[in-house]
């Protein structure tokens, strides 16, 4: 019986009702929706990084006619946290928040209006160059994280609203 149990486990998992989000590959409803999203330009360096990360993730699914426009507004802040005895900041927190809207390109209606965000801690060291490099590196990681959150939310929207391709 113990030898048979591992063989029966996949059958039990299939009956749980879970299905892959991207089922159907590029012909599935999620991929078809994401392939039709155009990312509007986003202001600033953080905007450039987030827009490129979004385009990379959306292009990985495929391409298709533009049916949706994604507009993103970013709030990028660096706040000093730790202070040494000489009143110099020793630790910073960089926060990147995004408010994004998925808009139907034909009708102009807002389909998704949500936020995403992440933050990172940065050690402030004696070298100004090293601190600037750490801040820049943190921004790159935060941009990737925010883009992942946005694409995941759009995929969930597509899964809930689109009919499977037949």
mmCIF file with all atom_site columns, C-alpha atoms in Angstrom:
data_model
loop_
_atom_site.group_PDB
_atom_site.id
_atom_site.type_symbol
_atom_site.label_atom_id
_atom_site.label_alt_id
_atom_site.label_comp_id
_atom_site.label_asym_id
_atom_site.label_entity_id
_atom_site.label_seq_id
_atom_site.pdbx_PDB_ins_code
_atom_site.Cartn_x
_atom_site.Cartn_y
_atom_site.Cartn_z
_atom_site.occupancy
_atom_site.B_iso_or_equiv
_atom_site.pdbx_formal_charge
_atom_site.auth_seq_id
_atom_site.auth_comp_id
_atom_site.auth_asym_id
_atom_site.auth_atom_id
_atom_site.pdbx_PDB_model_num
ATOM 1   C CA . UNK A 1 1   ? 0.000   0.000  0.000   1.00 0.00 ? 1   UNK A CA 1
ATOM 2   C CA . UNK A 1 2   ? 2.859   2.416  0.807   1.00 0.00 ? 2   UNK A CA 1
ATOM 3   C CA . UNK A 1 3   ? 4.270   1.943  -2.683  1.00 0.00 ? 3   UNK A CA 1
ATOM 4   C CA . UNK A 1 4   ? 0.915   2.756  -4.233  1.00 0.00 ? 4   UNK A CA 1
ATOM 5   C CA . UNK A 1 5   ? 0.365   5.998  -2.281  1.00 0.00 ? 5   UNK A CA 1
ATOM 6   C CA . UNK A 1 6   ? 2.867   8.152  -4.266  1.00 0.00 ? 6   UNK A CA 1
ATOM 7   C CA . UNK A 1 7   ? 1.175   7.047  -7.480  1.00 0.00 ? 7   UNK A CA 1
ATOM 8   C CA . UNK A 1 8   ? -2.262  8.075  -6.234  1.00 0.00 ? 8   UNK A CA 1
ATOM 9   C CA . UNK A 1 9   ? -1.189  11.480 -4.911  1.00 0.00 ? 9   UNK A CA 1
ATOM 10  C CA . UNK A 1 10  ? -1.256  13.233 -8.346  1.00 0.00 ? 10  UNK A CA 1
ATOM 11  C CA . UNK A 1 11  ? -4.831  12.050 -8.845  1.00 0.00 ? 11  UNK A CA 1
ATOM 12  C CA . UNK A 1 12  ? -5.895  13.615 -5.555  1.00 0.00 ? 12  UNK A CA 1
ATOM 13  C CA . UNK A 1 13  ? -4.236  16.922 -6.447  1.00 0.00 ? 13  UNK A CA 1
ATOM 14  C CA . UNK A 1 14  ? -6.014  17.049 -9.788  1.00 0.00 ? 14  UNK A CA 1
ATOM 15  C CA . UNK A 1 15  ? -9.356  16.836 -8.029  1.00 0.00 ? 15  UNK A CA 1
ATOM 16  C CA . UNK A 1 16  ? -8.697  19.848 -5.778  1.00 0.00 ? 16  UNK A CA 1
ATOM 17  C CA . UNK A 1 17  ? -9.970  22.330 -8.395  1.00 0.00 ? 17  UNK A CA 1
ATOM 18  C CA . UNK A 1 18  ? -6.724  24.267 -8.797  1.00 0.00 ? 18  UNK A CA 1
ATOM 19  C CA . UNK A 1 19  ? -5.716  25.109 -12.330 1.00 0.00 ? 19  UNK A CA 1
ATOM 20  C CA . UNK A 1 20  ? -2.594  26.856 -13.587 1.00 0.00 ? 20  UNK A CA 1
ATOM 21  C CA . UNK A 1 21  ? -3.015  30.600 -14.050 1.00 0.00 ? 21  UNK A CA 1
ATOM 22  C CA . UNK A 1 22  ? -1.418  30.514 -17.485 1.00 0.00 ? 22  UNK A CA 1
ATOM 23  C CA . UNK A 1 23  ? -3.162  27.350 -18.684 1.00 0.00 ? 23  UNK A CA 1
ATOM 24  C CA . UNK A 1 24  ? -3.632  27.206 -22.414 1.00 0.00 ? 24  UNK A CA 1
ATOM 25  C CA . UNK A 1 25  ? -0.174  28.674 -23.080 1.00 0.00 ? 25  UNK A CA 1
ATOM 26  C CA . UNK A 1 26  ? -0.279  31.631 -25.502 1.00 0.00 ? 26  UNK A CA 1
ATOM 27  C CA . UNK A 1 27  ? -3.809  30.738 -26.598 1.00 0.00 ? 27  UNK A CA 1
ATOM 28  C CA . UNK A 1 28  ? -5.191  30.922 -23.058 1.00 0.00 ? 28  UNK A CA 1
ATOM 29  C CA . UNK A 1 29  ? -7.313  33.794 -21.769 1.00 0.00 ? 29  UNK A CA 1
ATOM 30  C CA . UNK A 1 30  ? -4.629  35.180 -19.457 1.00 0.00 ? 30  UNK A CA 1
ATOM 31  C CA . UNK A 1 31  ? -1.912  35.219 -22.120 1.00 0.00 ? 31  UNK A CA 1
ATOM 32  C CA . UNK A 1 32  ? -4.307  36.738 -24.656 1.00 0.00 ? 32  UNK A CA 1
ATOM 33  C CA . UNK A 1 33  ? -5.198  39.561 -22.267 1.00 0.00 ? 33  UNK A CA 1
ATOM 34  C CA . UNK A 1 34  ? -1.615  40.273 -21.203 1.00 0.00 ? 34  UNK A CA 1
ATOM 35  C CA . UNK A 1 35  ? -0.436  40.234 -24.832 1.00 0.00 ? 35  UNK A CA 1
ATOM 36  C CA . UNK A 1 36  ? -2.881  43.060 -25.588 1.00 0.00 ? 36  UNK A CA 1
ATOM 37  C CA . UNK A 1 37  ? -1.565  45.435 -22.888 1.00 0.00 ? 37  UNK A CA 1
ATOM 38  C CA . UNK A 1 38  ? 0.376   48.536 -23.914 1.00 0.00 ? 38  UNK A CA 1
ATOM 39  C CA . UNK A 1 39  ? 2.403   50.250 -21.194 1.00 0.00 ? 39  UNK A CA 1
ATOM 40  C CA . UNK A 1 40  ? 2.116   54.047 -21.239 1.00 0.00 ? 40  UNK A CA 1
ATOM 41  C CA . UNK A 1 41  ? 5.336   56.018 -20.633 1.00 0.00 ? 41  UNK A CA 1
ATOM 42  C CA . UNK A 1 42  ? 6.163   56.561 -16.955 1.00 0.00 ? 42  UNK A CA 1
ATOM 43  C CA . UNK A 1 43  ? 8.073   59.635 -15.713 1.00 0.00 ? 43  UNK A CA 1
ATOM 44  C CA . UNK A 1 44  ? 11.597  59.527 -14.273 1.00 0.00 ? 44  UNK A CA 1
ATOM 45  C CA . UNK A 1 45  ? 14.334  56.959 -13.868 1.00 0.00 ? 45  UNK A CA 1
ATOM 46  C CA . UNK A 1 46  ? 12.152  54.747 -11.693 1.00 0.00 ? 46  UNK A CA 1
ATOM 47  C CA . UNK A 1 47  ? 9.421   55.036 -14.328 1.00 0.00 ? 47  UNK A CA 1
ATOM 48  C CA . UNK A 1 48  ? 11.813  53.967 -17.063 1.00 0.00 ? 48  UNK A CA 1
ATOM 49  C CA . UNK A 1 49  ? 12.890  50.941 -15.016 1.00 0.00 ? 49  UNK A CA 1
ATOM 50  C CA . UNK A 1 50  ? 9.324   49.898 -14.138 1.00 0.00 ? 50  UNK A CA 1
ATOM 51  C CA . UNK A 1 51  ? 8.065   50.410 -17.699 1.00 0.00 ? 51  UNK A CA 1
ATOM 52  C CA . UNK A 1 52  ? 10.877  48.268 -19.119 1.00 0.00 ? 52  UNK A CA 1
ATOM 53  C CA . UNK A 1 53  ? 10.289  45.564 -16.524 1.00 0.00 ? 53  UNK A CA 1
ATOM 54  C CA . UNK A 1 54  ? 6.566   45.561 -17.346 1.00 0.00 ? 54  UNK A CA 1
ATOM 55  C CA . UNK A 1 55  ? 7.214   45.385 -21.088 1.00 0.00 ? 55  UNK A CA 1
ATOM 56  C CA . UNK A 1 56  ? 9.647   42.502 -20.581 1.00 0.00 ? 56  UNK A CA 1
ATOM 57  C CA . UNK A 1 57  ? 7.118   40.509 -18.559 1.00 0.00 ? 57  UNK A CA 1
ATOM 58  C CA . UNK A 1 58  ? 4.234   41.227 -20.918 1.00 0.00 ? 58  UNK A CA 1
ATOM 59  C CA . UNK A 1 59  ? 6.298   40.441 -24.036 1.00 0.00 ? 59  UNK A CA 1
ATOM 60  C CA . UNK A 1 60  ? 7.269   37.065 -22.539 1.00 0.00 ? 60  UNK A CA 1
ATOM 61  C CA . UNK A 1 61  ? 3.617   36.034 -22.814 1.00 0.00 ? 61  UNK A CA 1
ATOM 62  C CA . UNK A 1 62  ? 3.365   36.983 -26.492 1.00 0.00 ? 62  UNK A CA 1
ATOM 63  C CA . UNK A 1 63  ? 2.154   39.870 -28.573 1.00 0.00 ? 63  UNK A CA 1
ATOM 64  C CA . UNK A 1 64  ? -1.182  40.803 -29.994 1.00 0.00 ? 64  UNK A CA 1
ATOM 65  C CA . UNK A 1 65  ? -3.360  43.737 -30.940 1.00 0.00 ? 65  UNK A CA 1
ATOM 66  C CA . UNK A 1 66  ? -3.492  46.495 -28.325 1.00 0.00 ? 66  UNK A CA 1
ATOM 67  C CA . UNK A 1 67  ? -6.741  46.160 -26.384 1.00 0.00 ? 67  UNK A CA 1
ATOM 68  C CA . UNK A 1 68  ? -5.657  47.717 -23.096 1.00 0.00 ? 68  UNK A CA 1
ATOM 69  C CA . UNK A 1 69  ? -3.506  50.602 -21.885 1.00 0.00 ? 69  UNK A CA 1
ATOM 70  C CA . UNK A 1 70  ? -1.663  50.408 -18.582 1.00 0.00 ? 70  UNK A CA 1
ATOM 71  C CA . UNK A 1 71  ? -0.979  53.746 -16.910 1.00 0.00 ? 71  UNK A CA 1
ATOM 72  C CA . UNK A 1 72  ? 1.301   53.867 -13.881 1.00 0.00 ? 72  UNK A CA 1
ATOM 73  C CA . UNK A 1 73  ? 2.092   56.687 -11.459 1.00 0.00 ? 73  UNK A CA 1
ATOM 74  C CA . UNK A 1 74  ? 5.074   56.141 -9.162  1.00 0.00 ? 74  UNK A CA 1
ATOM 75  C CA . UNK A 1 75  ? 6.068   57.514 -5.786  1.00 0.00 ? 75  UNK A CA 1
ATOM 76  C CA . UNK A 1 76  ? 9.786   56.921 -5.127  1.00 0.00 ? 76  UNK A CA 1
ATOM 77  C CA . UNK A 1 77  ? 11.117  58.033 -1.746  1.00 0.00 ? 77  UNK A CA 1
ATOM 78  C CA . UNK A 1 78  ? 14.299  57.636 0.267   1.00 0.00 ? 78  UNK A CA 1
ATOM 79  C CA . UNK A 1 79  ? 14.025  58.237 4.009   1.00 0.00 ? 79  UNK A CA 1
ATOM 80  C CA . UNK A 1 80  ? 16.894  58.291 6.494   1.00 0.00 ? 80  UNK A CA 1
ATOM 81  C CA . UNK A 1 81  ? 16.318  55.948 9.427   1.00 0.00 ? 81  UNK A CA 1
ATOM 82  C CA . UNK A 1 82  ? 19.411  55.418 11.539  1.00 0.00 ? 82  UNK A CA 1
ATOM 83  C CA . UNK A 1 83  ? 21.363  58.401 12.840  1.00 0.00 ? 83  UNK A CA 1
ATOM 84  C CA . UNK A 1 84  ? 24.864  58.194 14.326  1.00 0.00 ? 84  UNK A CA 1
ATOM 85  C CA . UNK A 1 85  ? 26.167  60.338 17.184  1.00 0.00 ? 85  UNK A CA 1
ATOM 86  C CA . UNK A 1 86  ? 27.512  62.863 14.653  1.00 0.00 ? 86  UNK A CA 1
ATOM 87  C CA . UNK A 1 87  ? 23.987  63.296 13.184  1.00 0.00 ? 87  UNK A CA 1
ATOM 88  C CA . UNK A 1 88  ? 24.937  61.443 9.983   1.00 0.00 ? 88  UNK A CA 1
ATOM 89  C CA . UNK A 1 89  ? 22.388  59.029 8.540   1.00 0.00 ? 89  UNK A CA 1
ATOM 90  C CA . UNK A 1 90  ? 23.558  55.418 8.754   1.00 0.00 ? 90  UNK A CA 1
ATOM 91  C CA . UNK A 1 91  ? 20.564  53.617 7.237   1.00 0.00 ? 91  UNK A CA 1
ATOM 92  C CA . UNK A 1 92  ? 17.996  54.539 4.573   1.00 0.00 ? 92  UNK A CA 1
ATOM 93  C CA . UNK A 1 93  ? 14.778  53.017 3.375   1.00 0.00 ? 93  UNK A CA 1
ATOM 94  C CA . UNK A 1 94  ? 13.867  53.339 -0.290  1.00 0.00 ? 94  UNK A CA 1
ATOM 95  C CA . UNK A 1 95  ? 10.159  52.915 -0.996  1.00 0.00 ? 95  UNK A CA 1
ATOM 96  C CA . UNK A 1 96  ? 8.612   52.536 -4.437  1.00 0.00 ? 96  UNK A CA 1
ATOM 97  C CA . UNK A 1 97  ? 4.828   52.694 -4.667  1.00 0.00 ? 97  UNK A CA 1
ATOM 98  C CA . UNK A 1 98  ? 2.814   52.452 -7.864  1.00 0.00 ? 98  UNK A CA 1
ATOM 99  C CA . UNK A 1 99  ? -0.784  53.325 -8.580  1.00 0.00 ? 99  UNK A CA 1
ATOM 100 C CA . UNK A 1 100 ? -1.792  51.698 -11.828 1.00 0.00 ? 100 UNK A CA 1
ATOM 101 C CA . UNK A 1 101 ? -4.882  51.505 -13.999 1.00 0.00 ? 101 UNK A CA 1
ATOM 102 C CA . UNK A 1 102 ? -5.741  49.078 -16.752 1.00 0.00 ? 102 UNK A CA 1
ATOM 103 C CA . UNK A 1 103 ? -7.887  50.958 -19.243 1.00 0.00 ? 103 UNK A CA 1
ATOM 104 C CA . UNK A 1 104 ? -9.920  49.507 -22.107 1.00 0.00 ? 104 UNK A CA 1
ATOM 105 C CA . UNK A 1 105 ? -8.326  51.133 -25.181 1.00 0.00 ? 105 UNK A CA 1
ATOM 106 C CA . UNK A 1 106 ? -11.590 51.296 -27.143 1.00 0.00 ? 106 UNK A CA 1
ATOM 107 C CA . UNK A 1 107 ? -14.124 52.376 -24.534 1.00 0.00 ? 107 UNK A CA 1
ATOM 108 C CA . UNK A 1 108 ? -11.766 54.213 -22.182 1.00 0.00 ? 108 UNK A CA 1
ATOM 109 C CA . UNK A 1 109 ? -13.207 52.534 -19.095 1.00 0.00 ? 109 UNK A CA 1
ATOM 110 C CA . UNK A 1 110 ? -10.968 51.718 -16.145 1.00 0.00 ? 110 UNK A CA 1
ATOM 111 C CA . UNK A 1 111 ? -10.964 47.953 -15.621 1.00 0.00 ? 111 UNK A CA 1
ATOM 112 C CA . UNK A 1 112 ? -8.407  47.678 -12.817 1.00 0.00 ? 112 UNK A CA 1
ATOM 113 C CA . UNK A 1 113 ? -7.388  50.443 -10.420 1.00 0.00 ? 113 UNK A CA 1
ATOM 114 C CA . UNK A 1 114 ? -4.916  49.217 -7.819  1.00 0.00 ? 114 UNK A CA 1
ATOM 115 C CA . UNK A 1 115 ? -1.602  49.819 -6.095  1.00 0.00 ? 115 UNK A CA 1
ATOM 116 C CA . UNK A 1 116 ? 1.645   47.917 -5.730  1.00 0.00 ? 116 UNK A CA 1
ATOM 117 C CA . UNK A 1 117 ? 4.762   48.643 -3.785  1.00 0.00 ? 117 UNK A CA 1
ATOM 118 C CA . UNK A 1 118 ? 7.873   47.470 -2.072  1.00 0.00 ? 118 UNK A CA 1
ATOM 119 C CA . UNK A 1 119 ? 10.706  48.850 0.012   1.00 0.00 ? 119 UNK A CA 1
ATOM 120 C CA . UNK A 1 120 ? 14.377  48.113 0.626   1.00 0.00 ? 120 UNK A CA 1
ATOM 121 C CA . UNK A 1 121 ? 16.883  48.964 3.316   1.00 0.00 ? 121 UNK A CA 1
ATOM 122 C CA . UNK A 1 122 ? 20.168  50.623 2.358   1.00 0.00 ? 122 UNK A CA 1
ATOM 123 C CA . UNK A 1 123 ? 23.298  50.936 4.475   1.00 0.00 ? 123 UNK A CA 1
ATOM 124 C CA . UNK A 1 124 ? 24.871  54.367 4.223   1.00 0.00 ? 124 UNK A CA 1
ATOM 125 C CA . UNK A 1 125 ? 28.641  53.933 4.220   1.00 0.00 ? 125 UNK A CA 1
ATOM 126 C CA . UNK A 1 126 ? 31.581  56.311 4.184   1.00 0.00 ? 126 UNK A CA 1
ATOM 127 C CA . UNK A 1 127 ? 31.867  56.254 0.401   1.00 0.00 ? 127 UNK A CA 1
ATOM 128 C CA . UNK A 1 128 ? 29.300  58.457 -1.298  1.00 0.00 ? 128 UNK A CA 1
ATOM 129 C CA . UNK A 1 129 ? 29.757  56.460 -4.517  1.00 0.00 ? 129 UNK A CA 1
ATOM 130 C CA . UNK A 1 130 ? 28.969  53.192 -2.710  1.00 0.00 ? 130 UNK A CA 1
ATOM 131 C CA . UNK A 1 131 ? 25.828  54.695 -1.179  1.00 0.00 ? 131 UNK A CA 1
ATOM 132 C CA . UNK A 1 132 ? 24.616  56.008 -4.542  1.00 0.00 ? 132 UNK A CA 1
ATOM 133 C CA . UNK A 1 133 ? 25.313  52.607 -6.119  1.00 0.00 ? 133 UNK A CA 1
ATOM 134 C CA . UNK A 1 134 ? 23.350  50.883 -3.322  1.00 0.00 ? 134 UNK A CA 1
ATOM 135 C CA . UNK A 1 135 ? 20.416  53.281 -3.817  1.00 0.00 ? 135 UNK A CA 1
ATOM 136 C CA . UNK A 1 136 ? 20.442  52.628 -7.554  1.00 0.00 ? 136 UNK A CA 1
ATOM 137 C CA . UNK A 1 137 ? 20.660  48.867 -7.082  1.00 0.00 ? 137 UNK A CA 1
ATOM 138 C CA . UNK A 1 138 ? 17.759  48.993 -4.623  1.00 0.00 ? 138 UNK A CA 1
ATOM 139 C CA . UNK A 1 139 ? 15.691  50.929 -7.176  1.00 0.00 ? 139 UNK A CA 1
ATOM 140 C CA . UNK A 1 140 ? 16.343  48.269 -9.821  1.00 0.00 ? 140 UNK A CA 1
ATOM 141 C CA . UNK A 1 141 ? 15.220  45.480 -7.469  1.00 0.00 ? 141 UNK A CA 1
ATOM 142 C CA . UNK A 1 142 ? 12.157  47.449 -6.365  1.00 0.00 ? 142 UNK A CA 1
ATOM 143 C CA . UNK A 1 143 ? 11.208  48.124 -9.991  1.00 0.00 ? 143 UNK A CA 1
ATOM 144 C CA . UNK A 1 144 ? 11.292  44.404 -10.751 1.00 0.00 ? 144 UNK A CA 1
ATOM 145 C CA . UNK A 1 145 ? 9.228   43.597 -7.660  1.00 0.00 ? 145 UNK A CA 1
ATOM 146 C CA . UNK A 1 146 ? 6.592   46.226 -8.447  1.00 0.00 ? 146 UNK A CA 1
ATOM 147 C CA . UNK A 1 147 ? 6.386   45.063 -12.085 1.00 0.00 ? 147 UNK A CA 1
ATOM 148 C CA . UNK A 1 148 ? 5.912   41.461 -10.906 1.00 0.00 ? 148 UNK A CA 1
ATOM 149 C CA . UNK A 1 149 ? 3.084   42.547 -8.587  1.00 0.00 ? 149 UNK A CA 1
ATOM 150 C CA . UNK A 1 150 ? 1.344   44.504 -11.347 1.00 0.00 ? 150 UNK A CA 1
ATOM 151 C CA . UNK A 1 151 ? 1.555   41.690 -13.910 1.00 0.00 ? 151 UNK A CA 1
ATOM 152 C CA . UNK A 1 152 ? 0.336   39.149 -11.344 1.00 0.00 ? 152 UNK A CA 1
ATOM 153 C CA . UNK A 1 153 ? -2.695  41.346 -10.543 1.00 0.00 ? 153 UNK A CA 1
ATOM 154 C CA . UNK A 1 154 ? -3.456  41.808 -14.253 1.00 0.00 ? 154 UNK A CA 1
ATOM 155 C CA . UNK A 1 155 ? -3.203  38.051 -14.771 1.00 0.00 ? 155 UNK A CA 1
ATOM 156 C CA . UNK A 1 156 ? -5.695  37.462 -11.962 1.00 0.00 ? 156 UNK A CA 1
ATOM 157 C CA . UNK A 1 157 ? -8.036  40.024 -13.493 1.00 0.00 ? 157 UNK A CA 1
ATOM 158 C CA . UNK A 1 158 ? -7.744  38.296 -16.873 1.00 0.00 ? 158 UNK A CA 1
ATOM 159 C CA . UNK A 1 159 ? -8.380  34.887 -15.316 1.00 0.00 ? 159 UNK A CA 1
ATOM 160 C CA . UNK A 1 160 ? -11.529 36.099 -13.563 1.00 0.00 ? 160 UNK A CA 1
ATOM 161 C CA . UNK A 1 161 ? -13.043 37.991 -16.493 1.00 0.00 ? 161 UNK A CA 1
ATOM 162 C CA . UNK A 1 162 ? -12.074 36.198 -19.702 1.00 0.00 ? 162 UNK A CA 1
ATOM 163 C CA . UNK A 1 163 ? -13.690 33.126 -21.147 1.00 0.00 ? 163 UNK A CA 1
ATOM 164 C CA . UNK A 1 164 ? -11.397 30.260 -22.115 1.00 0.00 ? 164 UNK A CA 1
ATOM 165 C CA . UNK A 1 165 ? -10.359 30.168 -25.772 1.00 0.00 ? 165 UNK A CA 1
ATOM 166 C CA . UNK A 1 166 ? -12.058 27.356 -27.701 1.00 0.00 ? 166 UNK A CA 1
#
